Short mmCIF file of C-alpha atoms in Angstrom, two decimals:
data_model
loop_
_atom_site.label_atom_id
_atom_site.label_comp_id
_atom_site.label_asym_id
_atom_site.label_seq_id
_atom_site.Cartn_x
_atom_site.Cartn_y
_atom_site.Cartn_z
CA MET A 249 24.88 49.63 -37.01
CA THR A 250 22.77 46.53 -36.37
CA ASP A 251 22.62 44.03 -39.23
CA ALA A 252 19.28 43.58 -40.97
CA ILE A 253 16.93 40.88 -39.70
CA LYS A 254 16.89 38.07 -42.24
CA ILE A 255 13.50 36.59 -43.10
CA ASP A 256 13.69 33.46 -45.25
CA VAL A 257 10.37 32.48 -46.81
CA TRP A 258 9.64 29.03 -48.23
CA SER A 259 6.70 29.22 -50.62
CA ASP A 260 5.24 28.01 -53.88
CA ILE A 261 3.87 30.19 -56.68
CA ALA A 262 0.78 27.96 -56.79
CA CYS A 263 0.07 28.18 -53.05
CA PRO A 264 -2.85 30.56 -52.28
CA TRP A 265 -1.84 30.92 -48.63
CA CYS A 266 1.71 31.83 -49.69
CA TYR A 267 0.55 34.92 -51.58
CA ILE A 268 -1.66 35.91 -48.62
CA GLY A 269 1.26 35.34 -46.23
CA LYS A 270 3.57 37.37 -48.46
CA ARG A 271 1.14 40.28 -48.54
CA ASN A 272 0.56 40.14 -44.76
CA LEU A 273 4.34 40.10 -44.21
CA GLU A 274 4.71 43.19 -46.41
CA THR A 275 1.89 44.95 -44.58
CA GLY A 276 3.47 44.14 -41.20
CA LEU A 277 6.89 45.36 -42.34
CA ALA A 278 5.36 48.57 -43.72
CA GLU A 279 3.86 49.17 -40.28
CA ILE A 280 7.18 48.82 -38.43
CA ALA A 281 8.92 51.05 -40.98
CA GLU A 282 7.15 53.93 -39.18
CA ASP A 283 8.83 53.07 -35.84
CA ALA A 284 11.33 55.53 -34.37
CA ASP A 285 13.93 52.75 -34.34
CA ALA A 286 12.61 50.91 -37.39
CA PRO A 287 13.95 47.37 -37.77
CA GLN A 288 15.96 46.76 -40.93
CA VAL A 289 14.68 43.63 -42.67
CA GLU A 290 15.94 41.57 -45.61
CA VAL A 291 13.48 39.10 -47.15
CA THR A 292 14.58 36.15 -49.31
CA PHE A 293 12.22 33.69 -51.00
CA HIS A 294 13.02 30.00 -51.27
CA SER A 295 11.56 27.27 -53.47
CA TYR A 296 9.01 24.71 -52.33
CA GLU A 297 6.86 22.64 -54.70
CA LEU A 298 3.51 21.60 -53.27
CA SER A 299 2.68 19.29 -56.18
CA PRO A 300 5.84 18.47 -58.14
CA ASP A 301 4.04 15.74 -60.09
CA THR A 302 1.61 18.24 -61.67
CA PRO A 303 1.81 18.32 -65.48
CA VAL A 304 2.73 21.62 -67.16
CA ASP A 305 -0.58 21.55 -69.03
CA PHE A 306 -3.14 20.33 -66.51
CA GLU A 307 -6.49 19.64 -68.16
CA GLY A 308 -9.23 20.87 -65.87
CA SER A 309 -10.11 23.51 -63.30
CA GLU A 310 -8.60 24.19 -59.90
CA ILE A 311 -11.62 22.44 -58.40
CA ASP A 312 -10.89 19.36 -60.53
CA PHE A 313 -7.25 19.35 -59.45
CA LEU A 314 -7.91 19.72 -55.73
CA ALA A 315 -10.80 17.25 -55.71
CA HIS A 316 -8.50 14.64 -57.25
CA HIS A 317 -5.34 15.64 -55.35
CA LYS A 318 -6.94 15.90 -51.91
CA GLY A 319 -9.65 13.30 -52.47
CA MET A 320 -12.36 15.78 -51.47
CA PRO A 321 -15.86 16.19 -52.95
CA ALA A 322 -16.04 19.02 -55.51
CA ASP A 323 -18.58 21.04 -53.48
CA GLN A 324 -16.31 20.90 -50.45
CA VAL A 325 -13.38 22.13 -52.55
CA GLU A 326 -15.56 24.94 -53.88
CA GLN A 327 -16.39 26.06 -50.33
CA MET A 328 -12.71 25.92 -49.40
CA LEU A 329 -11.77 28.12 -52.37
CA GLU A 330 -14.52 30.58 -51.50
CA ARG A 331 -13.09 30.86 -48.00
CA VAL A 332 -9.55 31.38 -49.30
CA THR A 333 -10.82 34.01 -51.75
CA GLY A 334 -12.40 35.88 -48.83
CA VAL A 335 -9.20 35.77 -46.77
CA ALA A 336 -7.23 36.93 -49.82
CA ALA A 337 -9.65 39.83 -50.31
CA ASP A 338 -9.02 40.90 -46.70
CA ALA A 339 -5.31 41.05 -47.59
CA GLY A 340 -6.09 43.17 -50.66
CA LEU A 341 -5.80 40.37 -53.24
CA GLY A 342 -8.43 39.57 -55.88
CA TYR A 343 -8.17 35.81 -56.41
CA ARG A 344 -9.74 34.34 -59.58
CA PHE A 345 -9.87 30.57 -59.19
CA ASP A 346 -12.37 30.45 -62.07
CA ILE A 347 -9.66 31.42 -64.62
CA LEU A 348 -6.59 30.01 -62.83
CA LYS A 349 -4.37 27.74 -64.97
CA HIS A 350 -2.99 24.99 -62.75
CA THR A 351 0.52 23.97 -63.76
CA ASN A 352 3.88 22.65 -62.65
CA THR A 353 5.87 25.43 -60.96
CA VAL A 354 9.47 24.19 -61.16
CA LYS A 355 10.36 26.54 -64.07
CA ALA A 356 8.80 29.46 -62.19
CA HIS A 357 11.09 28.63 -59.26
CA GLU A 358 14.10 28.52 -61.59
CA LEU A 359 13.08 31.97 -62.82
CA LEU A 360 12.98 33.27 -59.23
CA HIS A 361 16.57 32.13 -58.70
CA PHE A 362 17.64 33.83 -61.93
CA ALA A 363 15.79 36.99 -60.83
CA LYS A 364 17.50 36.82 -57.43
CA GLU A 365 20.90 36.96 -59.14
CA GLN A 366 19.74 40.09 -60.96
CA GLY A 367 18.52 41.70 -57.72
CA MET A 368 14.89 41.36 -58.86
CA GLN A 369 13.55 38.46 -56.81
CA LYS A 370 11.05 40.54 -54.86
CA GLU A 371 9.52 42.00 -58.03
CA MET A 372 9.51 38.65 -59.85
CA THR A 373 7.81 36.84 -56.96
CA GLU A 374 5.04 39.43 -56.88
CA ARG A 375 4.61 39.32 -60.67
CA LEU A 376 4.35 35.53 -60.79
CA MET A 377 1.88 35.25 -57.93
CA SER A 378 -0.27 38.08 -59.27
CA ALA A 379 -0.24 36.56 -62.77
CA TYR A 380 -1.22 33.14 -61.43
CA PHE A 381 -3.88 34.01 -58.87
CA THR A 382 -5.48 37.19 -60.23
CA GLU A 383 -4.92 37.20 -64.01
CA GLY A 384 -5.27 33.57 -65.09
CA ARG A 385 -1.83 33.61 -66.71
CA HIS A 386 0.17 30.43 -67.39
CA VAL A 387 3.32 30.26 -65.23
CA GLY A 388 4.62 26.85 -66.29
CA LYS A 389 5.86 27.44 -69.84
CA ILE A 390 9.08 29.16 -70.80
CA ASP A 391 7.46 31.57 -73.30
CA ASP A 392 4.98 32.79 -70.68
CA LEU A 393 7.67 33.09 -68.02
CA VAL A 394 9.93 35.11 -70.33
CA ALA A 395 7.04 37.52 -70.95
CA LEU A 396 6.38 37.91 -67.22
CA ALA A 397 10.11 38.44 -66.58
CA GLY A 398 10.03 41.23 -69.14
CA ASP A 399 7.24 42.91 -67.14
CA VAL A 400 9.66 43.48 -64.24
CA GLY A 401 12.55 44.56 -66.46
CA LEU A 402 14.52 41.33 -66.87
CA ASP A 403 16.21 40.75 -70.21
CA ALA A 404 14.15 38.37 -72.37
CA GLU A 405 17.09 36.67 -74.07
CA ALA A 406 19.00 36.11 -70.82
CA THR A 407 15.83 34.83 -69.11
CA ARG A 408 15.11 32.36 -71.91
CA GLU A 409 18.69 31.07 -71.83
CA ALA A 410 18.55 30.64 -68.04
CA LEU A 411 15.31 28.65 -68.23
CA GLU A 412 16.17 26.54 -71.28
CA SER A 413 19.56 25.59 -69.82
CA GLY A 414 18.00 24.44 -66.54
CA ARG A 415 21.03 25.79 -64.69
CA TYR A 416 18.98 27.05 -61.74
CA LEU A 417 17.33 23.70 -61.07
CA GLU A 418 20.14 22.83 -58.65
CA ALA A 419 19.37 25.97 -56.62
CA VAL A 420 15.68 25.00 -56.52
CA ARG A 421 16.59 21.54 -55.24
CA ALA A 422 18.96 23.02 -52.64
CA ASP A 423 16.09 25.14 -51.26
CA GLN A 424 13.89 22.07 -51.09
CA ALA A 425 16.61 20.09 -49.31
CA GLN A 426 16.96 22.91 -46.78
CA ALA A 427 13.21 22.86 -46.20
CA GLN A 428 13.41 19.14 -45.53
CA ALA A 429 16.31 19.69 -43.12
CA TYR A 430 14.22 22.26 -41.23
CA GLY A 431 11.31 19.81 -41.13
CA ILE A 432 9.07 22.10 -43.19
CA GLN A 433 6.02 20.16 -44.34
CA GLY A 434 3.81 22.97 -45.54
CA VAL A 435 4.08 26.50 -46.82
CA PRO A 436 4.28 29.40 -46.36
CA PHE A 437 6.99 28.94 -43.77
CA PHE A 438 9.03 31.85 -42.45
CA VAL A 439 12.42 31.50 -40.75
CA ILE A 440 13.24 34.65 -38.82
CA ASP A 441 16.94 35.31 -38.28
CA GLY A 442 17.69 31.61 -38.54
CA LYS A 443 16.18 30.91 -35.13
CA TYR A 444 12.40 31.43 -35.16
CA GLY A 445 10.07 29.40 -37.38
CA VAL A 446 6.65 30.82 -38.24
CA SER A 447 4.21 28.59 -40.12
CA GLY A 448 1.24 29.72 -42.19
CA ALA A 449 -0.20 33.00 -43.44
CA GLN A 450 -0.06 34.87 -40.16
CA PRO A 451 -1.78 38.26 -39.75
CA ALA A 452 0.26 41.38 -40.52
CA ALA A 453 0.33 42.28 -36.81
CA ALA A 454 2.07 38.98 -35.98
CA PHE A 455 4.88 39.69 -38.45
CA ALA A 456 5.27 43.22 -37.09
CA GLN A 457 5.43 41.89 -33.54
CA ILE A 458 8.13 39.28 -34.18
CA ALA A 459 10.25 41.71 -36.20
CA ARG A 460 10.12 44.22 -33.34
CA GLN A 461 10.91 41.48 -30.82
CA VAL A 462 13.97 40.27 -32.75
CA TRP A 463 15.16 43.87 -33.27
CA ALA A 464 14.86 44.53 -29.53
CA GLU A 465 16.78 41.32 -28.77
CA ARG A 466 19.51 42.49 -31.12
CA ALA A 467 19.77 45.80 -29.24
CA GLU A 468 20.25 43.94 -25.95
CA GLU A 469 23.07 41.77 -27.27
CA PRO A 470 26.53 42.79 -26.06
CA ALA A 471 28.63 44.39 -28.75
CA ALA A 472 31.40 42.20 -30.17
CA SER A 473 34.78 43.13 -28.77
#
């Protein structure tokens, strides 16, 4: 039996294109699941902080943050967010930048590593991104993160201990070091089977195509003796 294709995804909870890219990837993989010889795929998420200097409690709107961070006029930022909201809607996501609570995401990344150990990374990634972009939930404070972890079935006490101890920070930093080694300068970034790099929130069809291509390449490889 052919081993599963490994897709490693570098993303940030607070990256609007990352959630769109995640959803498009899922849509593309759902499409190829109908193939007669459906590729087996294993997806792993890795940590990347777009704005590590962001305070946990940022005072102001997303427009305020981006205008300051990118040095763009507020009306230009507003147009940019409207465009992203439209692209998100096409992917089936209802972005609410008007209620979004901008925050530091390092603790959310620590939570994802804890969830990964419990076999719940996929569910936790979806819950965090949905909470952040569509529900206006805070994803930077431990109390809020423990509540969101509970939504996917993680133990509250164990989650709190994991976050308060900071023992997953090293894993977050290791992901970031790997991103640097790969030369990743923006997210989402997808590494397919350790040999193909795909940057940005590609359409679902593009993800389906590359997964089929890699699966076909696998089939052509001579069997190990």
